[in-house]
């Protein structure tokens, strides 16, 4: 990588880090305590007890690599302040030291994100590269989830980007390796597993050496798994680990319904129950306890059939099928990113106990596609807005309210304007721009009025073209988000006061799930029915 | 390749068939456009030329976001009874102005104990406290309840207080700066304007003091920027009103008074009847003052009472660790022991006037827009370095005109901002603002040190050349490494027991040396470089 490119990434990452530093005193969720507890578990207990410890309710439920990562961090944490890593005394510990330490650990771990985005944008033209850097590094979702709410998504998404970059460069083995590592960090990423499997099988394991290659691939993956789970297998802990990793005792939906198909399903169910009761039909409505984050809560539906984990898993795989078929028939490396995004979209839409944060898994990799075609750029702006907006309920305190709104609005403004400027089919605009006397030495001295006029002429084009980024439906829908927000913030508290406190949240997840469904359906049709569809043979990609 | 194609296009006349030549010209032009497009693409991710207002909006929003983020952090005197800090002072003023009659605001009464953060800013601050106090009283009455609310801090009241500053900033400072940039830099390319705007709005010192430490400098400084914009527009009456308002919000704006006085006087001399001109402006100033001071004009006594609150001589030559002449030289010369306070006050006044005289004379002789901004910078430097009773926060005043001159003097800006922020390090550390201090300072360094593209949308090689050659100079290198070393010493080492304030003193002297050098340089610039600019503006 050239020095100037590195400088560019470094300065953007630096600016983002400054903002992240300023976010240190913001609200942090229970996830903060969860991760602190994991520091304590991995530091003070022997490895065999990591997954069986129950001294705190926040038990370790991420795969082993993440536990190793926490173990690594806990070395520094205990040097800094031994109380952080103390299993009992550390519970609920939230001094400035521990906050600063954990916050900074997220910022440092984000180096993976920067590395990933560097790799994936390596072969793009200068402008697309800059756009991609902007889109990923300043993603408001990451700021909200990682640096306010507290999690390590940027770090993990960085690995996903590294994996996709390796696949795009044709280094299939490396791509598979990174994906295996990623899944051993956070198993939620395994949703894209089938895609990886089919693609690698068809793209990598071919040619005269296909058997050898297959074993190489299998060896890599198994090697990663052994490193991750081996020590636990040695202590006979595997059943316990599995039990922790897949807590199907949790409900279909999280406390705040992630905006997916099940949110709509629940809303329809509740609405039907209410309507039927109004009519006079007796309905046995169960206690509508919305499920909390802890294992063991379960809220059944009133009318519609119960969804079991099996149904949800079948739906995920079923909706992924067209994409698997495509990957089987035409394993093109240019399409991998789209398939992976689609796989995560399926996982998000139909998965069991999905968190709203999981939408980041599709938004961040989707930005790779967004910088390559106009249509995807529009879709990106749409989905980034909806996904980020659906994260808003995570931050419910007044002091973060303007911050989250401004983070989103600023991001959308910058992305919209720069996409509109760079991504349009600029035939006309191009000649127009060339005729603008920017190169004219006269400009500098020319008087104000003239300049204004020129400005207008140029302005018209991008604006009209920029409109095409989003269709009318999408624009109306996004405007509706503003109404939903106004309802939740102003109208609801004003008119209904304390009645129906869950209604604004339900409205947000219901409304956002429509947007998500729209995005998912768009991707579904693109992959399933536009058989000839593939990303244009990117002219900007250097021929390897 | 482009070269050869354009050569073909230049020689179409020697072709016999016109259609062929036309075709070729068309082709070559296309390809020329194609390469141009590529070059354009290389240059712009952001449409500087077509989306001027989106650019300005984005920068303002980012600046506002940063202010909100700084506001999340600690403030002056947070949870430190019994006196707390500036936050409590402002809150107390709200309490007093809401619950006592106007006439008693500056008087010691049973309800208004002047020993506990008595109001010591001019009337406009009192009115502003009154308005904000009414707002707080409506939302959370306990926060401004008379007597009982001292030291009142909870999550919601802190948030409300922060929002009073944020709203003042966005209502006064932001519009003033936008107008200023649009006017003063109207002949510059949009990209340069945007850079200048970013430099003014993202300058860390003001953000840290207003939204971290807790003050309302954005109002008085915003009014001063508005007055400067009016001066540039040649709206002298407007300038008088705005500057008088600024003076009436914080007496600190006096730092700019010599510049306004000299420039406006110079302008009056230019027009046909100077006496009438001066009279008009004088009447305007007096009228503005009269309106502001109206409730206190009932008797001479009450005017004097307010005055005595505004000029507290008893507070001494300087406060804490100010990087000015008096504080820095007091290590060697014990001024406070050598002279009495009135004597020192006179001495300080004499030196201040002496130091601001050159820039005043220049503006009286040849008033110009750029010269005026230089004069603002120089006179505020003179006050900061030599005046009586200077706070470390007063460094905001010289920093502001330096940011306003961003495009004219990018190098001065690159020096003055970090040094000014550094000079407030002891204060900010006491306030618990070390994280925002480093975050904002690093952010300032990460922003481009000069607009990347020149007026013609091309990378500006000339400017880059300057920066590069100066980067090779020893001076900035020494300066930066000195600053880094001082930071490390100050934050990580314990001072020797005999000299507990040794490190603060070192920082003070270090910054003073820089300020002095900068002040000399900017004075020289005002006299010898701004002159040709003045002629250009006269021709317009």
Short mmCIF file of C-alpha atoms in Angstrom, two decimals, chain B residues 77-375:
data_model
loop_
_atom_site.label_atom_id
_atom_site.label_comp_id
_atom_site.label_asym_id
_atom_site.label_seq_id
_atom_site.Cartn_x
_atom_site.Cartn_y
_atom_site.Cartn_z
CA UNK B 77 -16.49 23.00 39.65
CA UNK B 78 -18.62 19.90 39.13
CA UNK B 79 -19.60 18.64 42.58
CA UNK B 80 -16.98 20.72 44.41
CA UNK B 81 -18.70 22.54 47.26
CA UNK B 82 -18.82 25.14 48.66
CA UNK B 83 -18.03 27.52 45.80
CA UNK B 84 -18.26 25.15 42.81
CA UNK B 85 -17.21 26.89 39.57
CA UNK B 86 -18.32 28.79 36.51
CA UNK B 87 -21.24 26.45 35.96
CA UNK B 88 -22.58 27.34 39.38
CA UNK B 89 -21.92 31.04 38.74
CA UNK B 90 -24.06 30.99 35.60
CA UNK B 91 -26.77 28.97 37.31
CA UNK B 92 -26.72 31.32 40.28
CA UNK B 93 -27.15 34.34 37.99
CA UNK B 94 -30.21 32.68 36.53
CA UNK B 95 -31.54 32.18 40.04
CA UNK B 96 -30.91 35.81 40.98
CA UNK B 97 -32.24 37.38 37.79
CA UNK B 98 -35.41 35.31 37.83
CA UNK B 99 -36.28 35.91 41.46
CA UNK B 100 -35.12 39.45 42.23
CA UNK B 101 -36.12 42.80 40.68
CA UNK B 102 -33.80 44.21 38.03
CA UNK B 103 -32.54 47.03 40.24
CA UNK B 104 -31.15 44.61 42.80
CA UNK B 105 -29.22 42.43 40.38
CA UNK B 106 -25.93 44.19 41.01
CA UNK B 107 -26.64 45.14 44.64
CA UNK B 108 -25.92 43.28 47.80
CA UNK B 109 -29.29 42.45 49.33
CA UNK B 110 -30.64 39.69 51.54
CA UNK B 111 -31.62 37.74 48.47
CA UNK B 112 -28.51 38.57 46.50
CA UNK B 113 -25.30 37.82 48.34
CA UNK B 114 -22.65 39.34 46.10
CA UNK B 115 -19.94 37.38 47.88
CA UNK B 116 -21.37 34.18 46.45
CA UNK B 117 -20.86 34.51 42.69
CA UNK B 118 -22.24 38.02 42.49
CA UNK B 119 -23.09 39.15 39.00
CA UNK B 120 -19.94 40.73 37.56
CA UNK B 121 -20.69 40.83 33.84
CA UNK B 122 -22.46 43.65 32.02
CA UNK B 123 -26.26 43.87 31.69
CA UNK B 124 -26.65 41.83 28.52
CA UNK B 125 -25.29 38.78 30.35
CA UNK B 126 -27.81 39.49 33.09
CA UNK B 127 -30.64 39.59 30.55
CA UNK B 128 -29.39 36.42 28.93
CA UNK B 129 -29.31 34.76 32.37
CA UNK B 130 -32.83 36.02 32.90
CA UNK B 131 -34.11 34.47 29.67
CA UNK B 132 -32.36 31.18 30.33
CA UNK B 133 -33.51 31.33 33.95
CA UNK B 134 -37.13 31.63 32.84
CA UNK B 135 -36.62 28.61 30.62
CA UNK B 136 -35.13 26.58 33.45
CA UNK B 137 -37.77 27.82 35.86
CA UNK B 138 -40.49 26.57 33.53
CA UNK B 139 -38.95 23.13 33.04
CA UNK B 140 -37.26 22.45 36.37
CA UNK B 141 -38.05 25.13 38.99
CA UNK B 142 -35.87 23.53 41.65
CA UNK B 143 -32.77 24.19 39.55
CA UNK B 144 -33.16 27.97 39.93
CA UNK B 145 -35.08 28.22 43.21
CA UNK B 146 -33.99 31.18 45.33
CA UNK B 147 -31.50 30.29 48.12
CA UNK B 148 -32.21 26.55 48.04
CA UNK B 149 -30.73 25.79 44.65
CA UNK B 150 -27.06 26.49 45.42
CA UNK B 151 -24.90 23.75 43.99
CA UNK B 152 -27.93 22.16 42.37
CA UNK B 153 -26.71 19.54 39.93
CA UNK B 154 -28.58 16.59 38.56
CA UNK B 155 -28.76 14.89 35.23
CA UNK B 156 -31.68 16.83 33.84
CA UNK B 157 -30.61 20.25 35.10
CA UNK B 158 -27.11 19.72 33.73
CA UNK B 159 -28.62 18.83 30.40
CA UNK B 160 -30.84 21.90 30.41
CA UNK B 161 -27.91 24.14 31.30
CA UNK B 162 -25.82 22.62 28.54
CA UNK B 163 -28.64 23.22 26.11
CA UNK B 164 -28.78 26.90 26.99
CA UNK B 165 -25.16 27.20 25.84
CA UNK B 166 -25.68 25.00 22.78
CA UNK B 167 -28.69 27.00 21.69
CA UNK B 168 -26.87 30.31 22.23
CA UNK B 169 -24.04 28.99 20.13
CA UNK B 170 -26.25 27.95 17.27
CA UNK B 171 -28.37 31.09 17.42
CA UNK B 172 -25.56 33.65 17.68
CA UNK B 173 -22.11 32.31 16.87
CA UNK B 174 -22.94 30.01 13.94
CA UNK B 175 -24.99 32.50 11.89
CA UNK B 176 -22.41 35.24 12.51
CA UNK B 177 -19.59 33.01 11.31
CA UNK B 178 -21.53 31.83 8.26
CA UNK B 179 -22.27 35.41 7.26
CA UNK B 180 -18.70 36.40 7.90
CA UNK B 181 -17.24 33.64 5.76
CA UNK B 182 -19.69 34.26 2.95
CA UNK B 183 -18.79 37.95 2.94
CA UNK B 184 -15.13 38.13 3.71
CA UNK B 185 -14.09 35.17 1.59
CA UNK B 186 -16.61 35.77 -1.20
CA UNK B 187 -13.87 35.85 -3.81
CA UNK B 188 -12.39 32.57 -2.77
CA UNK B 189 -13.36 29.18 -4.16
CA UNK B 190 -16.04 27.30 -2.27
CA UNK B 191 -13.59 24.75 -1.12
CA UNK B 192 -11.45 27.41 0.51
CA UNK B 193 -14.47 29.02 2.09
CA UNK B 194 -15.51 25.66 3.51
CA UNK B 195 -12.05 25.17 4.93
CA UNK B 196 -12.10 28.60 6.55
CA UNK B 197 -15.54 27.87 8.01
CA UNK B 198 -14.30 24.58 9.41
CA UNK B 199 -11.30 26.27 10.97
CA UNK B 200 -13.46 28.87 12.70
CA UNK B 201 -16.14 26.47 13.91
CA UNK B 202 -13.92 23.53 14.82
CA UNK B 203 -11.35 25.52 16.72
CA UNK B 204 -11.02 23.62 20.02
CA UNK B 205 -10.46 26.48 22.48
CA UNK B 206 -13.96 27.91 22.23
CA UNK B 207 -15.63 24.50 22.29
CA UNK B 208 -13.69 23.48 25.38
CA UNK B 209 -14.41 26.64 27.32
CA UNK B 210 -18.05 27.12 26.39
CA UNK B 211 -19.27 23.55 26.30
CA UNK B 212 -16.72 21.98 28.59
CA UNK B 213 -15.70 24.51 31.22
CA UNK B 214 -19.09 26.25 30.91
CA UNK B 215 -19.36 29.84 29.77
CA UNK B 216 -21.27 31.82 27.19
CA UNK B 217 -18.37 33.27 25.19
CA UNK B 218 -20.12 32.20 22.02
CA UNK B 219 -22.57 35.07 22.47
CA UNK B 220 -20.09 37.90 22.94
CA UNK B 221 -17.68 36.46 20.38
CA UNK B 222 -20.54 35.80 17.97
CA UNK B 223 -21.64 39.41 18.28
CA UNK B 224 -18.05 40.52 17.68
CA UNK B 225 -17.85 38.35 14.54
CA UNK B 226 -21.14 39.87 13.41
CA UNK B 227 -19.68 43.32 13.99
CA UNK B 228 -16.60 42.37 11.98
CA UNK B 229 -18.84 41.15 9.17
CA UNK B 230 -20.67 44.48 9.29
CA UNK B 231 -17.36 46.30 9.08
CA UNK B 232 -16.46 44.29 6.00
CA UNK B 233 -19.85 45.08 4.49
CA UNK B 234 -19.15 48.78 5.23
CA UNK B 235 -22.21 48.92 7.46
CA UNK B 236 -20.54 51.05 10.12
CA UNK B 237 -23.69 51.76 12.12
CA UNK B 238 -24.52 48.10 12.29
CA UNK B 239 -20.96 47.37 13.37
CA UNK B 240 -21.31 49.91 16.18
CA UNK B 241 -24.54 48.33 17.42
CA UNK B 242 -23.24 44.77 17.30
CA UNK B 243 -19.94 45.61 18.91
CA UNK B 244 -21.64 47.59 21.67
CA UNK B 245 -23.86 44.59 22.31
CA UNK B 246 -20.80 42.38 22.46
CA UNK B 247 -19.20 44.75 24.97
CA UNK B 248 -22.38 44.68 26.98
CA UNK B 249 -22.35 40.93 27.12
CA UNK B 250 -18.81 40.53 28.34
CA UNK B 251 -16.43 43.31 29.18
CA UNK B 252 -13.70 41.11 27.73
CA UNK B 253 -14.71 42.33 24.27
CA UNK B 254 -12.86 45.53 25.14
CA UNK B 255 -9.87 43.65 23.75
CA UNK B 256 -11.26 44.40 20.30
CA UNK B 257 -12.22 48.00 21.07
CA UNK B 258 -9.01 49.58 19.77
CA UNK B 259 -9.45 47.81 16.44
CA UNK B 260 -13.05 48.91 16.01
CA UNK B 261 -12.28 52.39 17.21
CA UNK B 262 -9.29 52.85 14.93
CA UNK B 263 -10.90 51.29 11.89
CA UNK B 264 -14.14 53.24 12.18
CA UNK B 265 -12.23 56.46 12.84
CA UNK B 266 -10.12 55.80 9.80
CA UNK B 267 -13.25 55.23 7.71
CA UNK B 268 -14.74 58.48 9.02
CA UNK B 269 -11.62 60.35 7.95
CA UNK B 270 -12.02 58.90 4.47
CA UNK B 271 -15.50 60.32 3.98
CA UNK B 272 -16.27 63.96 3.27
CA UNK B 273 -17.21 65.14 6.77
CA UNK B 274 -15.32 63.24 9.45
CA UNK B 275 -16.90 65.07 12.37
CA UNK B 276 -20.44 64.15 11.35
CA UNK B 277 -19.34 60.58 10.75
CA UNK B 278 -17.79 60.26 14.19
CA UNK B 279 -20.86 61.87 15.76
CA UNK B 280 -23.20 59.42 14.03
CA UNK B 281 -21.24 56.44 15.24
CA UNK B 282 -20.85 57.91 18.71
CA UNK B 283 -24.58 58.48 19.02
CA UNK B 284 -25.21 54.94 17.87
CA UNK B 285 -22.88 53.52 20.47
CA UNK B 286 -24.35 55.67 23.22
CA UNK B 287 -27.89 54.74 22.20
CA UNK B 288 -27.09 51.01 22.27
CA UNK B 289 -25.47 51.38 25.66
CA UNK B 290 -28.42 53.40 26.93
CA UNK B 291 -30.86 50.68 25.87
CA UNK B 292 -28.77 47.97 27.50
CA UNK B 293 -28.30 49.91 30.70
CA UNK B 294 -31.80 51.36 30.84
CA UNK B 295 -32.93 49.76 34.14
CA UNK B 296 -29.78 50.94 35.86
CA UNK B 297 -29.85 54.53 34.62
CA UNK B 298 -32.22 55.75 37.32
CA UNK B 299 -29.40 57.25 39.37
CA UNK B 300 -25.71 57.90 39.10
CA UNK B 301 -25.32 55.73 42.17
CA UNK B 302 -26.70 52.62 40.53
CA UNK B 303 -24.59 53.10 37.42
CA UNK B 304 -21.48 53.31 39.58
CA UNK B 305 -22.62 50.24 41.48
CA UNK B 306 -22.78 48.22 38.26
CA UNK B 307 -19.44 49.63 37.18
CA UNK B 308 -17.77 48.65 40.41
CA UNK B 309 -18.97 45.09 39.84
CA UNK B 310 -17.56 45.02 36.32
CA UNK B 311 -14.07 46.25 37.16
CA UNK B 312 -12.98 44.37 40.28
CA UNK B 313 -9.54 45.80 40.84
CA UNK B 314 -9.12 43.81 44.01
CA UNK B 315 -8.87 40.58 42.07
CA UNK B 316 -5.26 41.21 41.22
CA UNK B 317 -2.91 41.47 38.29
CA UNK B 318 -3.71 38.06 36.77
CA UNK B 319 -5.58 34.89 37.65
CA UNK B 320 -4.02 31.46 38.03
CA UNK B 321 -1.59 30.74 35.23
CA UNK B 322 -1.99 33.07 32.31
CA UNK B 323 0.53 32.97 29.52
CA UNK B 324 0.96 36.73 29.55
CA UNK B 325 3.73 39.15 30.30
CA UNK B 326 2.92 39.70 33.98
CA UNK B 327 2.50 36.10 34.96
CA UNK B 328 5.51 34.85 33.01
CA UNK B 329 7.90 37.53 34.19
CA UNK B 330 6.66 37.25 37.77
CA UNK B 331 8.96 34.26 38.08
CA UNK B 332 11.84 36.76 38.01
CA UNK B 333 10.25 40.04 39.03
CA UNK B 334 7.75 40.00 41.85
CA UNK B 335 5.43 42.65 40.43
CA UNK B 336 2.85 42.26 43.13
CA UNK B 337 5.41 43.06 45.83
CA UNK B 338 7.14 45.86 43.97
CA UNK B 339 4.09 47.95 43.15
CA UNK B 340 0.71 48.72 44.65
CA UNK B 341 -2.37 47.51 42.82
CA UNK B 342 -3.47 50.92 41.43
CA UNK B 343 0.08 51.50 40.29
CA UNK B 344 0.14 48.13 38.55
CA UNK B 345 -3.21 48.85 36.94
CA UNK B 346 -1.86 52.07 35.49
CA UNK B 347 1.32 50.38 34.36
CA UNK B 348 -0.63 47.59 32.70
CA UNK B 349 -2.91 50.06 30.97
CA UNK B 350 0.03 52.06 29.67
CA UNK B 351 1.71 48.96 28.28
CA UNK B 352 -1.51 47.68 26.72
CA UNK B 353 -2.16 50.94 24.95
CA UNK B 354 1.45 51.09 23.86
CA UNK B 355 1.26 47.57 22.44
CA UNK B 356 -1.97 48.14 20.57
CA UNK B 357 -0.97 51.57 19.27
CA UNK B 358 0.88 50.45 16.11
CA UNK B 359 -2.06 48.46 14.83
CA UNK B 360 -4.44 51.30 15.66
CA UNK B 361 -2.33 53.82 13.80
CA UNK B 362 -2.23 51.55 10.77
CA UNK B 363 -6.00 51.28 10.70
CA UNK B 364 -6.56 55.00 11.19
CA UNK B 365 -4.23 55.74 8.28
CA UNK B 366 -5.36 53.00 5.90
CA UNK B 367 -8.51 51.22 7.03
CA UNK B 368 -9.11 47.96 5.16
CA UNK B 369 -11.03 44.77 5.77
CA UNK B 370 -8.02 42.54 6.15
CA UNK B 371 -6.11 45.17 8.07
CA UNK B 372 -9.05 45.46 10.42
CA UNK B 373 -9.01 41.75 11.17
CA UNK B 374 -5.27 41.94 11.78
CA UNK B 375 -5.92 44.88 14.03
#
